[in-house]
Amino acid sequence: MTESFRNLDAIESGYTVFEKDQVLTPEQLNGLAGYLDDQERLSRVALLGVGIACGLWPSLQGRRVRLSHGVGTTTDGDLVFLPGASFYDRYKPYDSSAPKYAPFYHGEQMIRAYELVREGESDSRALALSGFEEREGLPPESLAAVLYVESTLRDEDLCTGTDCDNRGKDSVHTLKLLLVERKSAAALAAPLDTPDGAARRLPEPVVAARAVLQGVGSEAELARLYRDACSLTHARLVAALEALYEPCKGFLQDLAPADPAPRWRATLEKIQSTFAGENRGIQYYYDFLKDLAETCNAFREALFGDAAVCCPDVDAFPKHLVLGSLDPAQRSAAERTGFYPSPMVSDRFEQRARARFLVRKIDTLIASFALPAPASDPAAIRITPSAFEDQCLEKRAIPFYYALREDLPVYRAWSYALWRRGMERHSYAYHAASYGAAGAAAAPLAAQIGAFDFFRIEGHVGMNWDRAIGALRTRIREFNLPIDVEVVRLGAQRPPRPIRPIRDLDLYRLQHLARADVTAQLDEAEKYGAALVDQVKAAAGKVITDEDNDNMPVVRTAEERTKTLTDQVKIARGQVEKGAAWLEEVKGATVAAADLSGALSAVTKKEFVSPLDNLITGQPTRWLNWIDLLVQDAQDKEDLRSQFAGFLRQHPGLEHYAGVLRGGTFVLVYDAATNLVVADFMLPYSCCEEREEPAPPPKLTAPVRPEVIFQKPVRLVPFLDKTRFEKVAAKVQGEVQLHLKYFDAFKDAVAATKGTGITAPAGVRTDFSDPLLNLRVAEANYRTQEVDRLRTNLLDPRIDEQTRTNVEKELEAAQESLATAIVNATEYVASKNLDVTPGTEGAQVLAIASGSLAKVTNSTTLASVERSLTTIATKPALQPQIAGTINNMLLARGQW
C-alpha cells in the first residue's frame, strides 16, 4: 500500500555547495531542494502558525457542498489556499485503496470517509450527492468536512515508446475535501496544548464571599460574620489552586517543576487555624483571601485568547485541517482545527508572561501574609493613595499585612507593569520605607494625588479609638485630604464623653444662654443679700430692733441667712457653669433666698421685685431644666447613632475596604469594653455635618442693673407691736371705713349726670380741684396698695399651698380691679380734655396711673388695659398732648 509521506519527518540540516565542473548526484540535488523546502515549511509552522487562519467554512446548499475561500497551514507546513468558493456535487468512497495516512487509521481499521468531487470535474466513480443518504445511510448534514493534502511520490516508467530516459519521481500534493463522521472529526481536530485551552479547563472564577452586616452587637459577632465569609472563600480558593497546575504545567514547569498546590494549601490552612479563635484583624485576613481570589482569577483571565504555540507538534495534523460540520447549527469549536499562531505574531503572547508573573505573585502573597502587631503610637497610622476595587490589584497600594521578606519581596511580585520596567520600588505601600521606595512612593501624600480615587488607611486596629481618631483627623488636615472620618462603637456602654456632639447646635446655644441667665440670677441674689446685710447693720438699733423682728436677732439672722445663701449660690453656680447636675443645688440656693427674705419680712418693705424674688419665682431655672432635657434627648439619639447597630441602620451601605473613596467617610469601629479599634468600614459619601466639638460660645455678661437696687435694696420699717397696734387700731378702722365710703361715692359718681357737684369723702385729702378726679385717684391708690399687700404675702415661705392658691386668686382679682381704676382715671382725664403739661393736675393723674400700671403683671389683664388705653388714645377729638402721654404710659410699660 502506498503511504502518504510527510516532509518534516526528517528535516534537512544542510546541502551541497556546488563547484565548477562538478558531477551532480541525485542526493546532492534532492538535499538542496529538501533543505529549501524544509526551511520554507518551518517558517510557516514555527514563525507564522498552524491551523485554519481564516475562512474554509463548509456548508450544505441543496444537492451540493460549498466550501468558502480561506487559508490554513498543516503542521507539516502544507499551505492550503483557496482564493474563492468551491462547489462539490458528487462523492466517492475514500478507503484503504488510497495512500495510507496514519491519522485516518485506528490500528489497521480506517475511519469511514468520502471524497467530494468538484463540480465540473470528470470522475467515473463519482456518485451524485442527491442520493447520498439512501446509499450510505447517513444524512450529509450529520458529517464533518476535512481538507486533506494527499502527498505521494509518483515514479514514471523508465521507458516509453519513444524515450527510455529516467525521468525521476514526482512529488504530488493533492488537496482533497473529505466527509467523515463527526466523532472521527473530533478526534482529528484534537487541539494543541495552549494557555487558552488550559484556561478553559480551569474551574470557574473564585467568588469571594461577602460578610453581610446584620445583627452585630459585639466584636465576636462581627468576627463571626467575617469568619464565615472567609471559610467559604478559603474552600473555593483551595479548590481553584489545586486545579491550577495540571492544565498549565506545559508553560509553568520551568517555574514550578512540581505542583505547588499542596504547599499553598498547607500555608492557607495554617493561617485559617490562626483566625479560628482570633477576632482582632480578621478583616485583614478577609482582605488577604480577596487578594488571592482576585490574583487567581486574573491568572485565569490572562490565559484566555493565548493560542500561541512555540514549536507545534508536527504529528498534530500534518496533512489535514478539520473544517467542522456541514450544518452550521451543529458546528462546534471542538470539531474544527483552530489557528495556533507563533509567539512572534501573537498579540496575546505577552499575556502568557503576565500569567507566569501572577503565579509567582500567588506564591509570594501566600508566603508573605503576616499581620503586624497592634501599635499604640499614632505615627503607625498611615494613609496611602491607592485605587478602588474596580481597578486590578496591581494598580492598588500594597497592603500592610504583607511582610517584607528578603527571599520573596512582595514589592517585586506586586505589579507586572512595574516589574517589566524594573521599577518595582515605585509601588505605593504601607511598608514603602522598608524597601527603599523610589519616586512618589517615597512620600505619597506629598506628591500629586489627583490620579487616585481611593486611600488605604492602616495601622489603627488595636489602638485606642480616641488616639486613632485624633491622629487621622490631624493627618487629614495636615495633607488636605478629600475624606472624612467617623467613629462608632460596638456595645451599649457609653464613653466618658460623647463621641460627637449633637447635630442641632442651636440647642447648645440655647442651653448656654439659659445657663448664663441662671448664673446671673444667682450672682444678683448673692450681691443683693450682701447689700441687705449692710443695710440691716446700719439700721439696727436705730430704725429697727430685734423686737420689731419678732424677737429674732436682726443682724445675726441677716448674716447667717445671707452666708447660707452665699454658700449655696457658690455650689449651684459651679454646677451650672460646668454643665453638671445642678437642679438640687439651685433648689438649695432658692430655699436659702426664701429663708433670707422671710426671716426679715417683718421689718422690710420692698418697693420692687428683688433679685431674691426673681430667684424664687423666676423662669430661667425651669427653662434650663427643660432645655437640658431636650439636649439630653438629642444626645441620647446621637448616642444611638454612635452605636454600630444604629449607625448601620442609618447607613446600610457600610462596607469594609481597608480605606475610603475620595469624598467618602472612613468609619472606625471600637469595642466599648476595651476602647480599642477592632474594625473599619467605608461609606462612599460624607455622612455627618459636625466632625469636631463646636467652638466655645462667647461669655455672656448679664445686663447691668441699677445700683440703687443694691445700695438700698429694701425699706426697713419697725414692726407694729400690740401696744402700738392698739394705738393705731382706731385710725386703721377709720381708714377702712373711709375706703368703704370711697367705693360708695365711686358708685354714685358713675350714676351722676354731668355737672352734679361731688365732694370728696370725709377724711380723705383733697389734692385736686375736681372732687371726682380726686376720687378716681384715691381708687387707683387703694387698688395699688391692695396688689402690693397680696404680692408681699406670696413671698412668705411659711404659707401653705392652699393659702398660696387663695392669695393668688385674690391677687388676680385685685389686678383686674386696679386695671379698671387705671382706665377710669385715664378716661376721665381724656373726657375732660384736662391740661397734661408738666405740673398740672392732669399730668399728675396720668403719672399716678402710669405708676399703678407697673403693678399689673397678669398678661390677660395687661392686654385688656392696653386695648382700653389704646382706644382712649385714638379718639378723634382727643388733644394730641393727652394721646402722646397715654402712648408714653404704654411705652414705659413695655407694651409698645
PDB file of C-alpha atoms in Angstrom, residues 19 52 104 158 197 302 362 386 401 512 520 527 544 551 606 648 755 777 856 864 872:
ATOM      1  CA  GLU A  19      31.512  23.693  -7.730  1.00  0.00           C
ATOM      2  CA  ILE A  52      -7.039  27.439   9.883  1.00  0.00           C
ATOM      3  CA  PHE A 104      -7.127   8.176   9.402  1.00  0.00           C
ATOM      4  CA  LEU A 158      11.957   4.020 -17.322  1.00  0.00           C
ATOM      5  CA  GLY A 197      -7.067  25.655  26.277  1.00  0.00           C
ATOM      6  CA  ALA A 302      -4.739  36.254  31.253  1.00  0.00           C
ATOM      7  CA  ILE A 362       0.219  33.928  44.260  1.00  0.00           C
ATOM      8  CA  SER A 386      -4.450  53.854  46.003  1.00  0.00           C
ATOM      9  CA  TYR A 401      -0.437  42.762  56.056  1.00  0.00           C
ATOM     10  CA  HIS A 512     -25.638  78.202  77.065  1.00  0.00           C
ATOM     11  CA  ALA A 520     -26.757  85.864  86.514  1.00  0.00           C
ATOM     12  CA  LYS A 527     -24.960  90.551  95.740  1.00  0.00           C
ATOM     13  CA  ILE A 544     -35.447  98.598 113.668  1.00  0.00           C
ATOM     14  CA  ASN A 551     -37.606  88.988 118.879  1.00  0.00           C
ATOM     15  CA  LYS A 606     -39.968  96.179  99.148  1.00  0.00           C
ATOM     16  CA  LEU A 648     -25.708  50.740  60.274  1.00  0.00           C
ATOM     17  CA  GLY A 755     -72.412 118.927  86.341  1.00  0.00           C
ATOM     18  CA  VAL A 777     -57.004 108.847  92.109  1.00  0.00           C
ATOM     19  CA  VAL A 856     -50.285  94.909  86.641  1.00  0.00           C
ATOM     20  CA  SER A 864     -57.102  94.328  78.368  1.00  0.00           C
ATOM     21  CA  ILE A 872     -58.812 106.174  74.551  1.00  0.00           C
TER      22      ILE A 872
END
